[in-house]
Coordinates of C-alpha atoms and ligand atoms in Angstrom, one line a residue:
M2 CA -156.8 -67.7 110.9
A3 CA -158.9 -64.6 111.1
I4 CA -160.0 -63.6 114.6
K5 CA -163.7 -64.0 114.9
K6 CA -165.5 -61.0 116.4
V7 CA -167.8 -62.6 118.9
K8 CA -168.7 -59.8 121.3
P9 CA -172.3 -58.7 121.2
I10 CA -172.8 -55.7 119.0
L11 CA -174.4 -52.8 120.9
C12 CA -176.1 -49.7 119.6
S13 CA -178.4 -47.2 121.2
Y14 CA -180.8 -44.6 119.9
L15 CA -182.2 -41.6 121.7
P16 CA -184.6 -38.9 120.6
N17 CA -182.9 -35.6 120.2
N18 CA -185.5 -33.6 122.1
I19 CA -183.8 -32.8 125.4
I20 CA -186.0 -31.9 128.4
S21 CA -184.0 -30.3 131.2
N22 CA -184.9 -30.2 134.9
E23 CA -185.5 -26.4 134.4
I24 CA -188.2 -27.1 131.9
I25 CA -189.9 -29.6 134.2
S26 CA -189.7 -27.0 137.0
Q27 CA -191.9 -24.8 134.9
M28 CA -194.5 -27.5 134.6
V29 CA -194.7 -28.9 138.2
D30 CA -193.6 -27.7 141.7
T31 CA -190.0 -28.9 141.7
S32 CA -186.5 -27.6 141.1
D33 CA -183.3 -28.6 139.3
E34 CA -181.6 -28.8 142.7
W35 CA -184.2 -31.2 144.1
I36 CA -184.2 -33.5 141.1
K37 CA -180.4 -33.6 140.9
S38 CA -179.9 -34.2 144.6
R39 CA -182.6 -36.9 145.0
T40 CA -182.1 -38.7 141.7
G41 CA -178.9 -37.6 139.9
I42 CA -181.0 -36.8 136.8
E43 CA -180.2 -33.5 134.9
E44 CA -182.1 -34.0 131.7
R45 CA -183.9 -36.7 129.7
R46 CA -184.9 -37.3 126.1
I47 CA -188.5 -37.3 125.0
C48 CA -190.0 -38.4 121.7
K49 CA -191.7 -35.6 119.8
D50 CA -194.9 -35.7 117.9
D51 CA -195.9 -39.2 116.9
Y52 CA -192.4 -40.7 117.1
S53 CA -193.1 -44.2 118.1
L54 CA -191.6 -47.2 120.0
V55 CA -191.2 -48.9 116.7
D56 CA -189.2 -45.9 115.3
L57 CA -186.9 -45.9 118.4
G58 CA -186.4 -49.7 118.4
S59 CA -185.9 -49.9 114.6
N60 CA -183.3 -47.1 114.6
A61 CA -181.3 -48.8 117.4
A62 CA -181.5 -52.1 115.6
L63 CA -180.5 -50.6 112.2
E64 CA -177.5 -48.9 113.8
A65 CA -176.4 -52.3 115.4
I66 CA -176.9 -54.1 112.0
K67 CA -174.7 -51.4 110.3
K68 CA -172.1 -51.4 113.0
G69 CA -171.8 -55.3 113.0
N70 CA -171.9 -55.3 109.2
I71 CA -174.7 -57.9 109.5
D72 CA -177.1 -58.9 106.8
P73 CA -180.6 -58.5 108.3
A74 CA -181.5 -61.9 106.7
E75 CA -179.0 -63.5 109.1
I76 CA -181.1 -62.6 112.1
D77 CA -183.0 -65.7 113.4
L78 CA -184.9 -64.1 116.3
I79 CA -185.9 -60.6 117.5
I80 CA -186.8 -60.2 121.1
L81 CA -188.2 -56.8 121.9
A82 CA -188.2 -55.9 125.6
T83 CA -190.7 -53.1 126.2
S84 CA -193.6 -52.1 128.5
T85 CA -194.7 -49.4 126.1
P86 CA -195.4 -51.1 122.8
D87 CA -197.3 -49.1 120.1
D88 CA -199.6 -52.1 119.8
L89 CA -200.7 -54.4 122.6
F90 CA -200.5 -57.3 120.2
G91 CA -196.7 -56.6 120.2
S92 CA -194.4 -54.3 118.3
A93 CA -191.5 -56.8 117.5
A94 CA -193.1 -57.9 114.3
K95 CA -193.3 -54.4 112.9
I96 CA -189.6 -53.9 113.8
Q97 CA -188.8 -57.2 112.0
Y98 CA -190.5 -55.8 108.8
R99 CA -188.9 -52.3 109.2
I100 CA -185.4 -53.6 109.5
K101 CA -186.0 -56.3 106.7
A102 CA -185.1 -59.2 109.0
F103 CA -187.5 -61.3 107.0
N104 CA -186.2 -64.7 108.3
A105 CA -186.5 -63.7 112.0
A106 CA -189.1 -64.9 114.4
A107 CA -190.1 -61.9 116.5
F108 CA -191.9 -61.4 119.8
D109 CA -192.2 -58.9 122.7
I110 CA -191.5 -59.5 126.3
T111 CA -192.9 -57.4 129.1
A112 CA -190.8 -57.2 132.2
A113 CA -190.5 -53.4 132.7
C114 CA -187.0 -52.3 133.7
S115 CA -185.7 -55.9 133.9
G116 CA -186.8 -56.4 130.3
F117 CA -183.4 -56.2 128.6
I118 CA -181.7 -58.5 131.1
I119 CA -184.5 -61.1 130.7
G120 CA -184.3 -60.6 126.9
I121 CA -180.6 -61.4 127.0
I122 CA -181.2 -64.4 129.2
T123 CA -184.0 -65.6 126.9
A124 CA -181.8 -65.1 123.8
S125 CA -179.0 -67.1 125.3
Q126 CA -181.3 -70.0 125.9
F127 CA -182.2 -70.2 122.2
I128 CA -178.5 -69.8 121.3
N129 CA -177.3 -72.4 123.8
T130 CA -179.7 -75.1 122.5
G131 CA -178.3 -74.4 119.0
I132 CA -181.7 -73.5 117.6
Y133 CA -180.7 -70.0 116.6
K134 CA -177.3 -68.4 115.7
T135 CA -178.1 -64.7 115.6
V136 CA -180.5 -63.0 118.0
L137 CA -181.3 -59.3 118.1
V138 CA -182.4 -58.1 121.6
I139 CA -183.9 -54.7 121.8
G140 CA -184.7 -52.8 125.0
A141 CA -186.9 -49.8 124.2
D142 CA -189.5 -47.7 126.0
V143 CA -191.4 -44.5 125.4
M144 CA -192.2 -43.8 129.1
S145 CA -193.1 -40.2 128.2
K146 CA -196.4 -41.4 126.7
F147 CA -197.4 -43.0 130.0
V148 CA -196.2 -40.5 132.5
D149 CA -198.6 -38.0 134.2
W150 CA -196.8 -34.8 133.4
Q151 CA -198.6 -33.1 136.3
D152 CA -197.3 -35.6 138.9
R153 CA -194.0 -34.4 140.2
S154 CA -193.2 -37.7 141.9
T155 CA -192.9 -39.6 138.7
C156 CA -192.5 -37.2 135.7
I157 CA -189.1 -36.1 136.8
L158 CA -187.7 -39.7 136.5
F159 CA -188.4 -41.1 133.1
G160 CA -187.2 -40.6 129.6
D161 CA -187.4 -42.4 126.2
G162 CA -184.8 -44.4 124.4
A163 CA -183.7 -47.7 122.9
G164 CA -180.8 -50.0 122.9
A165 CA -180.1 -53.0 120.7
A166 CA -177.7 -55.9 121.0
I167 CA -177.0 -58.5 118.4
L168 CA -175.8 -61.8 120.0
K169 CA -174.1 -64.4 117.9
S170 CA -174.0 -68.1 118.7
T171 CA -170.6 -67.7 120.5
I172 CA -172.3 -65.6 123.2
K173 CA -172.7 -68.8 125.3
Q174 CA -169.0 -68.3 126.2
H175 CA -169.7 -64.9 127.6
I176 CA -172.8 -65.3 129.8
L177 CA -171.3 -66.9 132.8
G178 CA -174.4 -67.0 134.9
F179 CA -177.8 -65.4 135.5
Q180 CA -180.7 -65.2 137.9
I181 CA -184.3 -63.9 137.5
K182 CA -186.5 -63.1 140.5
T183 CA -190.1 -62.0 140.8
N184 CA -192.3 -60.9 143.7
G185 CA -195.9 -60.3 142.5
E186 CA -197.0 -59.5 146.1
L187 CA -195.5 -56.0 145.6
N188 CA -197.0 -55.6 142.2
S189 CA -199.2 -52.6 143.2
E190 CA -196.1 -50.5 144.2
L191 CA -195.3 -49.7 140.6
T192 CA -197.9 -50.0 137.9
L193 CA -199.0 -49.0 134.5
S194 CA -202.4 -50.4 135.0
S195 CA -205.7 -50.1 133.2
K196 CA -209.3 -49.4 134.0
D197 CA -212.3 -51.0 132.3
L198 CA -215.1 -48.6 131.4
L199 CA -218.7 -49.7 130.8
Q200 CA -219.8 -49.1 127.2
Q201 CA -223.0 -47.2 127.0
N202 CA -225.8 -47.7 124.5
I203 CA -225.0 -51.3 123.5
A204 CA -227.3 -54.2 124.0
I205 CA -224.9 -56.3 125.9
Q206 CA -222.8 -55.3 128.9
V207 CA -219.2 -54.8 127.7
F208 CA -216.3 -53.0 129.2
N209 CA -213.6 -51.2 127.2
R210 CA -210.1 -50.8 128.6
Q211 CA -208.1 -47.6 129.1
Y212 CA -204.7 -47.2 130.5
N213 CA -203.8 -45.2 133.6
F214 CA -200.6 -43.2 134.0
I215 CA -197.6 -44.7 135.8
Q216 CA -198.3 -45.0 139.5
M217 CA -195.4 -45.6 141.9
N218 CA -194.7 -45.8 145.6
G219 CA -191.2 -44.3 145.3
K220 CA -190.1 -45.1 148.8
E221 CA -191.1 -48.8 148.6
I222 CA -189.4 -49.2 145.2
Y223 CA -186.3 -47.6 146.6
K224 CA -186.2 -49.9 149.5
F225 CA -186.8 -52.9 147.3
A226 CA -184.0 -52.0 144.9
I227 CA -181.4 -51.4 147.6
S228 CA -182.2 -54.6 149.5
K229 CA -183.1 -57.2 146.8
V230 CA -180.7 -56.3 144.0
P231 CA -177.4 -56.6 146.0
E232 CA -178.8 -59.8 147.6
A233 CA -179.5 -61.3 144.1
I234 CA -176.1 -60.2 142.7
L235 CA -174.3 -61.8 145.6
N236 CA -176.4 -65.0 145.2
C237 CA -175.6 -65.1 141.5
L238 CA -171.9 -64.5 142.1
N239 CA -171.8 -67.3 144.8
T240 CA -173.6 -69.7 142.5
Y241 CA -171.0 -69.3 139.9
Q242 CA -168.1 -69.0 142.4
I243 CA -167.1 -65.5 141.3
Q244 CA -165.6 -63.1 143.8
I245 CA -166.8 -59.6 144.1
E246 CA -163.2 -58.3 143.7
D247 CA -163.1 -59.9 140.2
I248 CA -165.9 -57.7 138.9
D249 CA -164.7 -54.9 136.7
W250 CA -168.0 -53.1 136.1
L251 CA -171.4 -52.9 137.8
L252 CA -174.0 -52.0 135.3
L253 CA -177.4 -51.4 137.0
H254 CA -180.6 -50.3 135.6
Q255 CA -180.4 -46.5 135.6
A256 CA -183.1 -45.6 138.1
N257 CA -181.6 -43.2 140.6
I258 CA -178.0 -42.3 141.5
R259 CA -178.7 -42.9 145.2
I260 CA -179.8 -46.5 144.4
L261 CA -176.7 -47.1 142.3
K262 CA -174.5 -45.8 145.1
A263 CA -176.3 -47.7 147.8
I264 CA -176.0 -51.0 145.9
G265 CA -172.4 -50.3 145.1
E266 CA -171.7 -49.7 148.8
Q267 CA -173.4 -52.8 150.0
L268 CA -171.4 -54.9 147.5
S269 CA -168.2 -53.0 148.3
I270 CA -167.8 -52.1 144.6
P271 CA -166.1 -48.7 144.3
Q272 CA -168.0 -45.9 142.5
N273 CA -165.5 -45.8 139.7
K274 CA -166.6 -49.3 138.7
I275 CA -170.3 -48.3 138.5
L276 CA -171.5 -47.2 135.1
N277 CA -173.8 -44.2 135.2
N278 CA -175.3 -42.1 132.5
L279 CA -178.5 -41.4 134.4
Y280 CA -177.8 -37.7 134.5
K281 CA -178.3 -37.4 130.7
Y282 CA -181.3 -39.7 130.1
G283 CA -183.1 -40.4 133.3
N284 CA -184.8 -43.8 133.7
T285 CA -185.4 -45.2 130.2
S286 CA -186.8 -48.5 131.6
A287 CA -185.9 -51.5 129.4
A288 CA -183.5 -49.3 127.3
S289 CA -181.3 -48.1 130.2
I290 CA -178.9 -51.0 130.4
P291 CA -178.1 -51.4 126.7
I292 CA -177.8 -47.6 126.3
A293 CA -175.3 -47.4 129.2
L294 CA -173.4 -50.5 127.9
D295 CA -173.1 -49.0 124.4
E296 CA -171.8 -45.7 125.8
A297 CA -169.2 -47.5 128.0
I298 CA -168.0 -49.4 125.0
L299 CA -167.7 -46.3 122.9
E300 CA -165.8 -44.6 125.7
N301 CA -163.4 -47.5 125.8
K302 CA -164.1 -48.2 129.4
I303 CA -164.9 -51.9 128.9
Q304 CA -161.8 -53.9 127.9
D305 CA -161.4 -57.5 126.7
N306 CA -162.0 -60.1 129.4
D307 CA -163.6 -57.6 131.7
L308 CA -166.2 -59.1 134.0
I309 CA -169.5 -57.2 134.0
I310 CA -172.4 -57.7 136.4
M311 CA -175.6 -56.3 134.9
A312 CA -178.8 -56.1 137.0
G313 CA -182.3 -54.8 136.0
F314 CA -185.1 -54.2 138.5
G315 CA -188.5 -52.7 138.5
A316 CA -192.2 -53.2 138.1
G317 CA -193.6 -56.7 138.6
L318 CA -191.7 -56.5 140.8
T319 CA -189.0 -58.2 138.8
W320 CA -185.2 -58.2 139.1
G321 CA -182.6 -60.0 137.1
T322 CA -178.8 -60.4 137.1
V323 CA -176.4 -61.5 134.4
I324 CA -172.7 -62.0 134.7
I325 CA -170.9 -61.4 131.4
K326 CA -167.3 -61.9 130.4
W327 CA -166.5 -59.4 127.7
K328 CA -164.1 -60.9 125.2
D329 CA -163.2 -60.6 121.6
K330 CA -161.7 -63.9 120.7
L331 CA -162.9 -67.5 120.9
N332 CA -160.5 -69.3 123.2
Ligands
COA9 N1 -189.8 -32.0 143.7 C1 -189.9 -31.5 144.9 N2 -190.4 -32.2 146.0 C2 -190.8 -33.4 145.7 C3 -190.8 -34.0 144.5 C4 -190.3 -33.3 143.4 N3 -190.2 -33.7 142.1 N4 -191.3 -35.2 144.5 C5 -191.6 -35.4 145.8 N5 -191.4 -34.3 146.5 C6 -191.6 -34.1 147.9 C7 -192.6 -35.0 148.6 O1 -193.9 -34.4 148.4 C8 -192.2 -35.0 150.0 O2 -192.6 -33.8 150.6 P1 -193.2 -33.8 152.2 O3 -192.0 -34.3 153.0 O4 -193.6 -32.4 152.4 O5 -194.2 -34.8 152.2 C9 -190.6 -34.9 149.9 O6 -190.4 -34.3 148.6 C10 -190.0 -36.2 150.1 O7 -190.6 -37.1 149.2 P2 -190.1 -38.6 149.2 O8 -191.1 -39.4 148.3 O9 -189.9 -39.1 150.6 O10 -188.7 -38.4 148.4 P3 -187.6 -39.4 148.2 O11 -186.3 -39.0 148.8 O12 -188.1 -40.8 148.5 O13 -187.4 -39.3 146.6 C11 -187.9 -40.6 144.6 C12 -188.5 -39.7 145.7 C13 -189.1 -40.9 143.7 C14 -186.9 -39.8 143.9 C15 -187.3 -41.9 145.3 O14 -188.2 -42.4 146.2 C16 -187.0 -42.9 144.3 O15 -186.1 -42.7 143.4 N6 -187.6 -44.1 144.4 C17 -187.3 -45.2 143.4 C18 -188.1 -44.9 142.2 C19 -187.6 -45.7 141.0 O16 -186.5 -45.8 140.8 N7 -188.6 -46.1 140.2 C20 -188.4 -46.8 139.0 C21 -187.8 -48.2 139.4 S1 -187.6 -49.0 137.9

């Protein structure tokens, strides 16, 4: 009997326009040394011209379709995790059309840097109920379009990118457990908020909405990440009775190398088990986890039956954890 390939198919897509710390140092009062030592970031990718979120997400999805040798008509559902859609009505439908997945339902979810994890968890619910067999989850963000490039406390951190995962119905054997948490009380610590402007010269009083740049209290977000994320990971492991020693890889949202290290230390997970590609791409929000997973697979780091803990965290504030067993065969 032929072996069924059941692992999720992963692909990532990054703009080829590289912005180094040196370039940013010419724009704001900072330095390569400061950015590297405080964040671990050396460069990031930024979309040029009018390259859109739909372009990024579609390209990642098309690569995954090609890699998995999948007929786009097989896809039942597309979940696009993004906080930076091209269209506030959602961008998933446009991606559905672009990749010719004409049978797929498609919708966006907004959960900032936890978006991909929540997308995977959502996909697994549809799969577990037997409603859908093939689900495409895309994590994509064009943070560069929402960053104030004159604000050194935020512009050094973010980059653009997309990652796509195609989950087949057998994925239920891989997701061993998950947890999603939210604390809206701290919402104002990290926002991409809007302001309403009174429209002049119209008979009725109406306000039109405009978006502000990303605003962040870096210290508070740092403290939140290094306290809440390890706590959630431990809770999740306890719930499913998995020991920390059994974890092969820790894949955290790529926000800051110091956050990755601090969480690893608190969990007693050695540095060589923590996946990190932050130095190349910075914080790509919902895209960071699938991009890092795709790269780890390409580098043959992740082996069959490895246990991976993935955790996203960010605005909301939201944080989410998934435990995955990576395997090739049904057994
Ligand atoms: N270059 C040089 N100096 C900078 C700087 C920059 N890009 N940004 C801030 N500074 C300065 C500050 O003005 C401050 O100067 P002061 O002491 O004279 O007031 C000093 O550096 C320290 O600033 P601070 O904010 O305390 O730095 P930090 O060590 O907390 O690092 C972050 C700042 C943003 C890197 C860090 O807080 C962080 O990563 N937080 C989490 C952010 C995050 O991950 N967000 C996304 C979550 S999804």
